[in-house]
Coordinates of C-alpha atoms in Angstrom, one line a residue:
X1 CA 22.1 -14.8 3.0
X2 CA 19.3 -17.6 3.3
X3 CA 20.2 -17.4 7.0
X4 CA 19.6 -13.9 7.3
X5 CA 16.2 -13.9 5.9
X6 CA 14.8 -16.9 7.4
X7 CA 12.4 -14.8 9.4
X8 CA 10.4 -14.4 5.2
X9 CA 10.4 -17.8 5.2
X10 CA 10.9 -20.4 7.9
X11 CA 9.3 -23.1 6.2
X12 CA 11.4 -24.3 3.7
X13 CA 15.2 -23.1 2.2
X14 CA 17.2 -24.4 -0.9
X15 CA 19.7 -23.1 -3.6
X16 CA 20.2 -23.4 -6.9
X17 CA 23.9 -23.2 -8.6
X18 CA 25.0 -22.9 -12.4
X19 CA 27.0 -25.3 -14.1
X20 CA 30.0 -23.4 -14.8
X21 CA 29.2 -22.0 -10.8
X22 CA 28.9 -18.4 -12.1
X23 CA 25.1 -18.1 -10.8
X24 CA 23.6 -18.8 -7.6
X25 CA 20.1 -18.9 -6.9
X26 CA 19.0 -19.7 -2.9
X27 CA 15.6 -19.3 -1.5
X28 CA 13.5 -19.2 2.1
X29 CA 9.9 -20.0 2.0
X30 CA 7.0 -18.9 3.7
X31 CA 4.3 -21.8 2.2
X32 CA 1.0 -20.3 1.2
X33 CA -0.4 -22.0 -1.5
X34 CA 0.2 -25.9 -1.8
X35 CA 2.5 -26.5 1.5
X36 CA 3.9 -29.9 -0.1
X37 CA 7.1 -30.2 -1.7
X38 CA 5.8 -29.4 -5.1
X39 CA 6.2 -25.9 -4.1
X40 CA 10.0 -25.3 -3.0
X41 CA 12.2 -23.2 -4.9
X42 CA 14.3 -22.4 -6.4
X43 CA 12.4 -24.3 -9.7
X44 CA 13.3 -24.8 -12.7
X45 CA 11.0 -25.1 -15.7
X46 CA 9.9 -28.0 -17.6
X47 CA 11.9 -27.9 -20.4
X48 CA 14.7 -27.5 -18.2
X49 CA 15.5 -23.6 -19.7
X50 CA 14.6 -21.3 -16.7
X51 CA 15.6 -21.4 -13.4
X52 CA 13.5 -18.7 -10.7
X53 CA 13.3 -17.7 -7.4
X54 CA 10.5 -15.7 -6.4
X55 CA 9.0 -13.5 -2.9
X56 CA 4.9 -13.2 -3.4
X57 CA 1.8 -14.6 -4.8
X58 CA 0.0 -14.8 -8.3
X59 CA -3.6 -14.2 -7.4
X60 CA -4.8 -15.0 -11.1
X61 CA -2.3 -18.4 -11.5
X62 CA -5.2 -20.3 -11.4
X63 CA -6.7 -18.5 -15.2
X64 CA -2.5 -18.3 -16.1
X65 CA -3.1 -22.6 -15.5
X66 CA -6.3 -22.8 -17.9
X67 CA -4.6 -20.8 -20.7
X68 CA -1.5 -23.2 -20.7
X69 CA -4.0 -26.0 -21.0
X70 CA -6.4 -24.5 -23.3
X71 CA -2.9 -23.1 -26.0
X72 CA -2.2 -27.4 -26.1
X73 CA 1.3 -27.5 -23.6
X74 CA 1.7 -30.6 -22.4
X75 CA 3.0 -30.0 -18.8
X76 CA 2.9 -32.4 -15.9
X77 CA 2.3 -30.0 -13.0
X78 CA 3.9 -31.3 -10.1
X79 CA 1.5 -29.4 -7.1
X80 CA -0.5 -26.8 -7.3
X81 CA 1.4 -23.5 -6.5
X82 CA 1.4 -20.3 -8.2
X83 CA 5.2 -20.8 -8.2
X84 CA 4.9 -23.7 -11.2
X85 CA 2.8 -21.7 -12.6
X86 CA 4.4 -18.5 -13.3
X87 CA 7.8 -20.3 -14.6
X88 CA 6.0 -22.3 -17.1
X89 CA 4.1 -19.6 -18.3
X90 CA 7.7 -17.5 -18.5
X91 CA 9.0 -20.7 -20.6
X92 CA 6.1 -20.9 -23.0
X93 CA 5.2 -17.2 -23.3
X94 CA 8.7 -15.5 -22.4
X95 CA 9.0 -13.0 -19.1
X96 CA 7.6 -9.9 -20.6
X97 CA 3.8 -11.3 -21.6
X98 CA 4.0 -12.9 -18.2
X99 CA 4.8 -9.7 -16.3
X100 CA 2.1 -7.6 -18.7
X101 CA -0.7 -11.4 -17.7
X102 CA -0.2 -11.5 -13.7
X103 CA -1.8 -10.1 -10.7
X104 CA -0.3 -10.0 -7.9
X105 CA 3.0 -8.9 -6.1
X106 CA 6.0 -10.3 -6.2
X107 CA 9.7 -9.8 -6.3
X108 CA 11.4 -12.3 -8.6
X109 CA 14.6 -13.7 -10.6
X110 CA 14.5 -15.5 -13.2
X111 CA 17.7 -16.6 -14.9
X112 CA 17.8 -17.9 -18.8
X113 CA 20.0 -20.7 -19.1
X114 CA 20.6 -20.5 -22.8
X115 CA 21.0 -17.1 -23.1
X116 CA 23.2 -16.9 -19.7
X117 CA 20.4 -13.7 -18.9
X118 CA 19.6 -13.2 -15.1
X119 CA 16.4 -10.6 -14.9
X120 CA 14.9 -9.5 -11.4
X121 CA 11.4 -8.2 -11.6
X122 CA 9.6 -6.4 -8.8
X123 CA 5.7 -5.7 -9.2
X124 CA 3.5 -3.1 -10.6
X125 CA 3.0 -0.9 -7.2
X126 CA 6.4 -1.7 -4.7
X127 CA 4.7 -4.3 -2.5
X128 CA 7.9 -6.6 -2.3
X129 CA 11.5 -5.3 -1.6
X130 CA 14.4 -6.3 -4.4
X131 CA 17.9 -4.7 -3.8
X132 CA 20.5 -5.4 -5.9
X133 CA 24.3 -4.3 -7.0
X134 CA 27.9 -5.0 -7.1
X135 CA 30.5 -6.0 -4.4
X136 CA 34.2 -7.2 -5.0
X137 CA 33.1 -10.9 -5.5
X138 CA 30.4 -10.1 -8.3
X139 CA 26.7 -9.0 -8.9
X140 CA 23.9 -9.4 -5.5
X141 CA 20.7 -9.2 -5.3
X142 CA 18.4 -10.0 -2.3
X143 CA 14.4 -9.8 -0.9
X144 CA 16.7 -8.3 2.2
X145 CA 19.4 -5.5 2.4
X146 CA 20.4 -7.6 5.0
X147 CA 21.5 -10.2 2.9
X148 CA 23.7 -8.5 0.8
X149 CA 25.6 -6.4 4.0
X150 CA 26.1 -10.4 5.7
X151 CA 28.6 -11.0 2.6
X152 CA 29.9 -7.8 1.8
X153 CA 33.0 -8.3 5.0
X154 CA 32.6 -4.9 5.8
X155 CA 33.0 -2.9 2.4
X156 CA 29.9 -1.6 2.5
X157 CA 29.9 2.3 2.7
X158 CA 27.4 4.7 3.4
X159 CA 26.0 6.7 1.0
X160 CA 26.1 10.6 2.0
X161 CA 23.1 11.0 -0.8
X162 CA 20.7 8.9 0.6
X163 CA 21.5 9.9 3.8
X164 CA 20.2 13.4 3.1
X165 CA 17.0 12.0 1.8
X166 CA 16.4 10.0 4.9
X167 CA 17.0 13.0 7.3
X168 CA 14.4 14.6 5.1
X169 CA 11.9 12.3 4.7
X170 CA 12.4 9.8 7.3
X171 CA 12.8 6.7 4.9
X172 CA 15.2 6.2 1.6
X173 CA 13.6 6.2 -1.8
X174 CA 14.6 3.9 -4.9
X175 CA 17.0 3.6 -6.5
X176 CA 18.8 4.6 -3.2
X177 CA 19.5 2.9 -0.3
X178 CA 22.1 3.4 2.7
X179 CA 24.9 2.1 1.0
X180 CA 26.9 3.2 -2.0
X181 CA 26.7 1.2 -4.9
X182 CA 23.5 -1.0 -3.7
X183 CA 19.8 -0.1 -4.9
X184 CA 16.2 -0.5 -4.9
X185 CA 14.4 -1.7 -8.1
X186 CA 11.9 0.4 -8.6
X187 CA 8.4 -1.2 -8.6
X188 CA 7.1 -2.1 -12.1
X189 CA 10.1 -2.6 -13.0
X190 CA 13.1 -5.2 -14.9
X191 CA 16.4 -5.1 -14.3
X192 CA 18.0 -7.3 -17.2
X193 CA 21.7 -8.2 -16.6
X194 CA 23.3 -10.6 -19.4
X195 CA 26.6 -12.2 -18.9
X196 CA 29.0 -11.4 -18.2
X197 CA 26.5 -9.4 -15.4
X198 CA 28.9 -6.2 -14.9
X199 CA 26.2 -3.8 -17.0
X200 CA 22.4 -4.2 -15.8
X201 CA 19.7 -2.8 -17.8
X202 CA 16.3 -1.2 -16.5
X203 CA 13.2 -1.1 -18.4
X204 CA 9.5 -0.5 -16.9
X205 CA 7.2 -3.0 -18.0
X206 CA 4.3 -0.8 -15.9
X207 CA 4.0 2.8 -15.0
X208 CA 1.8 4.4 -12.6
X209 CA 2.7 7.9 -14.0
X210 CA 1.1 6.4 -17.6
X211 CA -1.8 4.9 -16.0
X212 CA -2.8 8.4 -14.3
X213 CA -1.7 10.1 -18.0
X214 CA -4.4 7.3 -19.5
X215 CA -6.8 7.8 -17.2
X216 CA -6.7 11.7 -17.3
X217 CA -7.2 11.4 -21.1
X218 CA -10.4 9.0 -20.3
X219 CA -12.1 9.6 -18.0
X220 CA -15.0 8.0 -16.5
X221 CA -18.4 9.1 -17.7
X222 CA -20.7 7.5 -15.1
X223 CA -22.2 9.0 -12.0
X224 CA -21.1 8.7 -8.7
X225 CA -23.5 6.1 -8.8
X226 CA -22.0 3.7 -11.2
X227 CA -18.5 4.3 -10.0
X228 CA -19.4 3.1 -7.0
X229 CA -21.4 0.0 -8.8
X230 CA -17.7 -0.6 -10.3
X231 CA -15.9 -0.6 -7.7
X232 CA -17.3 -2.8 -5.9
X233 CA -17.2 -5.1 -8.2
X234 CA -13.8 -4.8 -8.5
X235 CA -12.8 -5.1 -5.2
X236 CA -14.8 -8.0 -4.6
X237 CA -12.8 -9.7 -7.3
X238 CA -9.4 -8.0 -6.0
X239 CA -10.1 -9.8 -2.2
X240 CA -11.9 -13.0 -3.3
X241 CA -8.7 -13.9 -5.2
X242 CA -6.4 -12.7 -2.4
X243 CA -8.8 -14.5 0.2
X244 CA -6.7 -17.6 -2.1
X245 CA -4.2 -19.8 1.0
X246 CA -4.0 -22.7 2.1
X247 CA -3.4 -21.4 5.5
X248 CA -5.4 -19.2 7.5
X249 CA -6.3 -15.6 6.4
X250 CA -7.4 -12.8 8.2
X251 CA -7.6 -9.1 7.9
X252 CA -6.2 -6.0 10.3
X253 CA -9.3 -3.7 11.0
X254 CA -8.0 -0.6 12.6
X255 CA -11.5 1.0 12.2
X256 CA -10.6 3.6 9.5
X257 CA -12.2 3.6 5.9
X258 CA -9.9 1.8 4.3
X259 CA -9.5 -1.5 6.5
X260 CA -13.2 -1.1 7.0
X261 CA -13.9 -1.5 3.6
X262 CA -11.3 -4.2 3.0
X263 CA -12.9 -6.4 5.9
X264 CA -16.3 -5.5 5.4
X265 CA -16.2 -7.1 1.8
X266 CA -14.4 -9.9 2.9
X267 CA -16.8 -11.3 5.2
X268 CA -19.5 -10.6 2.5
X269 CA -17.7 -13.4 0.8
X270 CA -16.4 -15.3 3.7
X271 CA -18.0 -19.0 4.3
X272 CA -16.8 -18.0 8.4
X273 CA -16.3 -15.5 10.3
X274 CA -13.1 -13.3 9.2
X275 CA -10.6 -13.1 11.9
X276 CA -10.0 -9.5 12.4
X277 CA -6.9 -7.6 14.2
X278 CA -6.2 -4.5 16.0
X279 CA -4.1 -2.2 18.4
X280 CA -5.1 0.3 20.8
X281 CA -3.7 2.6 23.2
X282 CA -4.4 4.0 26.2
X283 CA -4.0 7.7 25.1
X284 CA -7.5 9.1 23.7
X285 CA -6.4 11.0 21.0
X286 CA -4.3 8.0 19.1
X287 CA -6.6 5.0 20.1
X288 CA -8.6 3.6 17.2
X289 CA -8.7 0.3 18.8
X290 CA -13.1 1.4 20.4
X291 CA -14.2 1.9 16.7
X292 CA -12.4 -1.3 15.1
X293 CA -14.1 -3.4 17.9
X294 CA -17.7 -1.4 17.1
X295 CA -17.2 -2.1 13.7
X296 CA -15.8 -5.9 13.9
X297 CA -18.9 -6.2 16.0
X298 CA -21.4 -5.3 13.1
X299 CA -19.8 -6.9 10.7
X300 CA -19.0 -10.1 12.8
X301 CA -15.8 -10.8 12.5
X302 CA -13.8 -12.7 15.1
X303 CA -12.1 -9.5 16.6
X304 CA -8.8 -9.7 18.8
X305 CA -7.6 -6.7 19.8
X306 CA -4.3 -5.7 21.9
X307 CA -3.6 -2.3 23.6
X308 CA 0.0 -0.8 23.8
X309 CA 2.2 0.4 26.5
X310 CA 5.8 2.1 26.2
X311 CA 7.0 -1.0 27.3
X312 CA 5.5 -3.1 24.9
X313 CA 7.2 -0.4 22.1
X314 CA 10.7 -0.4 24.9
X315 CA 10.6 -4.2 24.2
X316 CA 10.4 -3.8 20.1
X317 CA 12.2 -0.5 19.5
X318 CA 15.6 -2.6 19.7
X319 CA 14.6 -4.7 16.8
X320 CA 13.6 -2.4 14.2
X321 CA 17.5 -1.7 12.5
X322 CA 17.4 -5.4 12.4
X323 CA 14.3 -5.6 10.8
X324 CA 14.2 -3.0 8.1
X325 CA 18.1 -3.4 7.7
X326 CA 18.3 0.2 6.9
X327 CA 17.4 3.4 8.4
X328 CA 13.9 3.4 8.3
X329 CA 11.1 6.4 11.0
X330 CA 8.0 6.1 10.0
X331 CA 7.1 5.6 13.6
X332 CA 3.7 3.8 13.0
X333 CA 6.4 0.8 12.4
X334 CA 6.4 0.3 16.0
X335 CA 2.3 -0.9 15.8
X336 CA 2.6 -2.3 12.7
X337 CA 4.8 -5.1 14.1
X338 CA 3.0 -5.3 16.8
X339 CA -0.2 -6.3 15.5
X340 CA 1.3 -8.1 12.8
X341 CA 2.5 -9.8 16.0
X342 CA -1.1 -10.5 17.3
X343 CA -2.1 -11.7 14.1
X344 CA 0.8 -14.2 13.7
X345 CA -0.3 -15.9 16.6
X346 CA -3.7 -17.2 14.3
X347 CA -3.6 -16.6 11.1
X348 CA -0.4 -16.8 7.9
X349 CA -1.8 -13.6 5.8
X350 CA -3.5 -10.6 7.0
X351 CA -5.2 -8.4 4.3
X352 CA -4.3 -4.8 4.3
X353 CA -6.3 -1.4 3.5
X354 CA -3.6 0.4 2.2
X355 CA -3.3 2.3 -0.5
X356 CA -6.4 4.1 -0.1
X357 CA -5.6 7.7 0.7
X358 CA -3.2 7.8 -2.6
X359 CA -5.7 6.6 -4.6
X360 CA -9.1 8.1 -3.4
X361 CA -7.8 11.1 -1.9
X362 CA -7.2 10.7 1.7
X363 CA -4.6 12.9 3.0
X364 CA -5.3 15.9 4.3
X365 CA -2.3 17.6 3.1
X366 CA -3.4 17.5 -0.2
X367 CA -6.2 20.2 0.5
X368 CA -3.3 22.0 2.3
X369 CA -0.6 22.5 -0.2
X370 CA -3.2 23.6 -3.0
X371 CA -4.6 26.2 -0.1
X372 CA -0.9 27.0 0.3
X373 CA -0.2 27.6 -3.4
X374 CA -3.4 29.5 -3.9
X375 CA -2.6 32.3 -1.3
X376 CA 0.9 32.4 -2.8
X377 CA 0.1 32.2 -7.1
X378 CA -0.6 35.5 -7.7
X379 CA 2.3 36.9 -6.7
X380 CA 4.7 36.8 -9.4
X381 CA 7.1 34.3 -9.0
X382 CA 10.6 36.3 -9.6
X383 CA 9.2 39.0 -6.5
X384 CA 8.8 35.4 -4.8
X385 CA 11.7 34.2 -5.6
X386 CA 13.7 37.2 -4.2
X387 CA 11.8 37.6 -0.4
X388 CA 12.3 33.9 -0.2
X389 CA 16.2 34.3 -0.8
X390 CA 16.2 37.4 1.6
X391 CA 14.3 35.6 4.1
X392 CA 17.0 32.5 4.0
X393 CA 20.1 34.6 4.9
X394 CA 18.0 35.1 8.6
X395 CA 19.3 32.4 10.6
X396 CA 16.5 32.0 13.1
X397 CA 15.4 28.2 12.9
X398 CA 13.3 28.5 15.7
X399 CA 11.0 31.1 14.1
X400 CA 7.8 29.2 13.0
X401 CA 6.5 31.4 10.5
X402 CA 9.4 32.7 8.9
X403 CA 10.5 29.1 8.4
X404 CA 7.5 29.0 6.3
X405 CA 7.8 31.7 4.3
X406 CA 11.2 30.8 3.2
X407 CA 10.2 27.7 2.2
X408 CA 7.0 28.0 0.3
X409 CA 7.3 31.8 -1.1
X410 CA 9.9 30.8 -3.4
X411 CA 8.2 27.5 -4.6
X412 CA 7.3 27.8 -8.6
X413 CA 4.7 24.9 -8.3
X414 CA 1.9 22.9 -6.4
X415 CA 4.5 20.2 -6.9
X416 CA 7.3 21.7 -5.5
X417 CA 5.5 22.7 -2.3
X418 CA 4.4 19.4 -1.4
X419 CA 8.0 18.2 -2.0
X420 CA 8.8 20.7 0.8
X421 CA 5.3 20.0 2.8
X422 CA 6.8 18.8 6.2
X423 CA 8.4 20.1 9.5
X424 CA 9.8 23.4 9.3
X425 CA 10.5 23.9 12.9
X426 CA 14.0 22.3 12.3
X427 CA 17.0 23.2 9.7
X428 CA 17.7 19.4 9.3
X429 CA 20.3 20.5 6.6
X430 CA 22.5 21.3 9.5
X431 CA 22.3 17.8 10.7
X432 CA 24.2 16.8 7.8
X433 CA 27.9 17.9 6.0
X434 CA 26.0 17.3 3.4
X435 CA 23.7 20.3 1.7
X436 CA 22.6 19.2 -1.4
X437 CA 20.2 16.9 -2.2
X438 CA 20.7 14.1 -4.9
X439 CA 18.1 13.9 -7.5
X440 CA 15.7 11.5 -6.5
X441 CA 11.8 11.2 -7.5
X442 CA 10.3 14.4 -5.9
X443 CA 13.3 16.8 -7.2
X444 CA 12.8 15.5 -10.5
X445 CA 8.7 15.4 -10.5
X446 CA 7.9 17.5 -13.7
X447 CA 6.0 20.2 -12.3
X448 CA 2.1 20.3 -14.5
X449 CA 3.3 16.5 -16.2
X450 CA -0.4 15.3 -15.7
X451 CA -3.0 17.8 -15.5
X452 CA -3.6 21.7 -14.6
X453 CA -5.3 19.5 -11.1
X454 CA -2.8 20.7 -8.7
X455 CA -4.0 17.7 -5.9
X456 CA -3.8 14.9 -8.7
X457 CA -0.3 15.6 -9.4
X458 CA 0.6 15.7 -5.7
X459 CA -1.9 12.2 -5.2
X460 CA 0.6 10.8 -8.1
X461 CA 3.8 11.7 -6.0
X462 CA 3.1 10.3 -2.9
X463 CA 1.8 6.7 -5.8
X464 CA 5.6 7.4 -7.2
X465 CA 7.7 7.5 -4.0
X466 CA 5.5 7.9 0.1
X467 CA 3.7 4.6 -1.0
X468 CA 6.0 2.0 -1.9
X469 CA 9.1 3.4 -0.5
X470 CA 7.1 4.0 2.9
X471 CA 4.0 2.7 3.5
X472 CA 4.3 -0.8 1.8
X473 CA 8.0 -0.7 2.7
X474 CA 6.9 -0.4 6.7
X475 CA 4.2 -3.0 6.0
X476 CA 6.1 -6.0 4.3
X477 CA 9.8 -5.8 6.9
X478 CA 7.3 -5.5 9.5
X479 CA 4.5 -8.0 9.0
X480 CA 7.6 -10.4 7.6
X481 CA 9.5 -10.4 10.5
X482 CA 7.1 -12.5 12.7
X483 CA 6.6 -14.6 8.9
X484 CA 2.8 -13.1 8.2
X485 CA 2.2 -12.4 4.3
X486 CA 0.2 -8.9 4.1
X487 CA -1.6 -8.3 1.1
X488 CA -3.3 -5.1 -0.2
X489 CA -6.6 -5.6 -2.4
X490 CA -6.6 -1.5 -3.1
X491 CA -3.8 -1.9 -5.0
X492 CA -4.9 -4.7 -7.2
X493 CA -4.3 -3.1 -10.7
X494 CA -7.4 -3.3 -12.1
X495 CA -8.3 -1.1 -9.1
X496 CA -5.4 1.3 -9.8
X497 CA -6.1 1.8 -13.3
X498 CA -9.8 2.3 -12.7
X499 CA -9.3 4.8 -9.6
X500 CA -7.3 7.3 -12.2
X501 CA -10.4 7.6 -14.2
X502 CA -12.5 9.2 -12.0
X503 CA -13.1 12.6 -11.8
X504 CA -12.0 14.4 -8.7
X505 CA -14.8 15.6 -7.3
X506 CA -16.0 12.0 -6.9
X507 CA -12.8 11.2 -4.7
X508 CA -13.0 14.6 -3.1
X509 CA -14.8 17.2 -2.3
X510 CA -15.1 20.3 0.1
X511 CA -13.7 18.6 3.4
X512 CA -15.5 14.8 2.8
X513 CA -12.2 12.8 1.5
X514 CA -12.4 9.0 -0.2
X515 CA -16.3 10.0 -1.5
X516 CA -16.6 6.7 -4.2
X517 CA -14.9 4.2 -1.4
X518 CA -17.1 5.9 1.4
X519 CA -20.2 5.2 -1.0
X520 CA -19.4 1.7 -1.7
X521 CA -18.4 1.8 2.5
X522 CA -21.6 2.5 3.5
X523 CA -23.1 -0.5 1.4
X524 CA -21.8 -2.7 4.2
X525 CA -21.9 -0.4 7.5
X526 CA -24.0 2.4 8.5
X527 CA -22.9 6.0 7.5
X528 CA -23.2 7.8 11.4
X529 CA -20.6 4.6 12.1
X530 CA -17.8 6.0 10.1
X531 CA -18.2 9.3 10.8
X532 CA -15.3 10.6 12.7
X533 CA -12.1 12.3 12.9
X534 CA -9.6 10.2 11.0
X535 CA -6.4 9.2 13.1
X536 CA -4.3 7.1 11.1
X537 CA -1.7 4.7 12.4
X538 CA -0.2 6.3 14.6
X539 CA 1.6 6.3 18.0
X540 CA 2.3 8.2 21.0
X541 CA 6.0 8.2 20.9
X542 CA 6.6 11.6 21.2
X543 CA 5.0 12.1 24.4
X544 CA 6.6 8.6 25.9
X545 CA 10.2 10.4 24.8
X546 CA 9.1 13.6 25.9
X547 CA 7.7 12.7 29.2
X548 CA 7.8 8.9 29.9
X549 CA 10.1 6.1 30.5
X550 CA 12.2 6.4 26.2
X551 CA 13.5 9.7 27.6
X552 CA 16.8 8.1 28.9
X553 CA 17.4 5.6 25.8
X554 CA 16.9 8.7 23.7
X555 CA 18.7 11.1 25.8
X556 CA 21.7 8.3 25.5
X557 CA 21.5 7.7 21.8
X558 CA 21.2 10.9 20.4
X559 CA 24.1 12.8 23.2
X560 CA 26.4 14.8 22.1
X561 CA 29.4 13.3 22.5
X562 CA 28.2 9.7 20.7
X563 CA 27.1 11.9 17.9
X564 CA 30.2 13.6 17.7
X565 CA 32.8 10.4 17.6
X566 CA 30.5 9.0 14.8
X567 CA 31.8 12.3 12.4
X568 CA 28.7 11.8 10.5
X569 CA 25.8 14.1 11.4
X570 CA 26.5 17.7 13.1
X571 CA 26.7 17.0 17.1
X572 CA 26.0 20.7 17.9
X573 CA 22.5 21.1 15.9
X574 CA 21.6 17.2 17.2
X575 CA 22.1 18.7 20.2
X576 CA 19.4 22.0 19.6
X577 CA 17.0 19.7 18.2
X578 CA 17.3 17.6 21.1
X579 CA 17.2 20.4 24.2
X580 CA 14.6 22.0 22.0
X581 CA 12.3 18.8 21.4
X582 CA 12.3 18.4 25.4
X583 CA 11.5 22.3 26.0
X584 CA 8.3 22.1 23.7
X585 CA 7.9 19.1 21.8
X586 CA 8.9 21.0 18.5
X587 CA 11.1 18.4 15.9
X588 CA 9.8 15.3 17.2
X589 CA 9.7 14.0 13.7
X590 CA 12.9 14.8 13.1
X591 CA 13.8 13.6 17.0
X592 CA 12.5 9.7 15.7
X593 CA 14.3 10.2 12.4
X594 CA 17.5 10.1 14.3
X595 CA 16.8 7.9 16.6
X596 CA 16.2 5.0 14.0
X597 CA 19.9 5.7 12.2
X598 CA 21.8 5.7 15.4
X599 CA 19.9 2.6 16.2
X600 CA 20.8 1.2 12.3
X601 CA 24.5 2.2 13.1
X602 CA 25.2 1.0 16.2
X603 CA 22.7 -2.0 15.4
X604 CA 23.7 -2.8 12.3
X605 CA 26.4 -1.0 10.4
X606 CA 28.7 -0.8 13.4
X607 CA 28.4 -4.4 14.1
X608 CA 29.3 -5.5 10.8
X609 CA 32.4 -3.4 11.1

């Protein structure tokens, strides 16, 4: 299992085994703080009670160390790693209090030798991955689901429920994984497992829903300028802490609002020139490299850029199945891997601007679903429901307006509209024998749970699922594949909790998004420099599949005979979708979903079989 994820921690590795051999903890280390043996894991508390392995960083470990000393704890720290501080904090105050106190990103396993209880913990926002489940040999857990597959001895089966959700979103949200009986720990949760380790109990120690509800009831009463002042102070504190490392630290710079804000504040705090990294494309519609270069020049960073070709993409596609270990189809995984590989040549840690869209209302989809809801909400629901059912009996997947009507007319709320706000040019239910989706975060989201403001509700939906299960998963897996640690300052607990207290008008007003974040940014760069269309971290993969050198590979992967032989997807439906895509480009998103599933099937699943 350690060998399978050696890319995540190539510097050191070790394991610990309990006296009765019922518990084994393994760890591979990417050295960031305290590069000596003092930071090695698994680690035991000095009183001998607790043993821990963990992945991540505790940014406020110095203040935690000071508290231990002030409270009279007679400890002999071997080094200055956050690992030692964390295990001693758990020993001194208990795991529950430790989780409340720490600021950071982590997946941790803490074994209490006295009570024989094992606890698995995941950070508040879900920046670090944590998988667990049962095999015939016992209970297993890991930072990489591929580690579990290593010892499964071909016993893992594909979860049809998880596949159905994957085909809808292009990723598999927690608690599901692609395998039956293997799960993802939820963000902000603890999985408790007392001996004899057969009945896990899941508890939430932090919940973004509760955070949002508390913020709604305690709205920020200051002016927009005062909001920007407070946000800037929180950003400086978060970024200062996240710049701590005993290895080189840099930043991803796309030229957009979020990454530019993080980089600008970072450069203002740095003693020298911050190393920044971006990638570009020859296709102008996708290229932000020129913007990033201009911004880097203005801020004075040490900037490196790399222009991506179709050949570069083709070369890395075969790596994706192994990197993500289960089907994952956000196509920005490709540029994320490439920019991480670029950064790793110069740094070991890179700060990222992720989270700004979800916290400060940056996505255009937020306003578009509100427009859809405003158009239909005055029509009585029974009438809309009957009409939608009638339209649903018309099998014409090629008619875009018809699909829009039957997908949206029968929705009861803006939340249910957002849950289905996807490319409806293809009927993806035809791609899998499973017609019904299992219960998951979108289907179980309580309508009107937070506020009457529909945009806040859909932002919360993204914070619950899209951010941890797509964006953060994409960033962590791609970067750790090249042994690069990424940190996300905007997702600091204090920033997240503050953002949810802000009036919606401070975040978005008319056509302007992320207002309060922009107001901070404009203190560092001219406003005119940032007034340009949002492009996102996308890649022209659809063009390359339809008209370029990726077409032959894609055609082979989706060949009707191949799909029919596997017996998992509907081969005729896949063929129809592929032909339609080649004809007019429709269904590009689903084509990528299918390609990444097929890559996983043949590079990971079939290989294990």
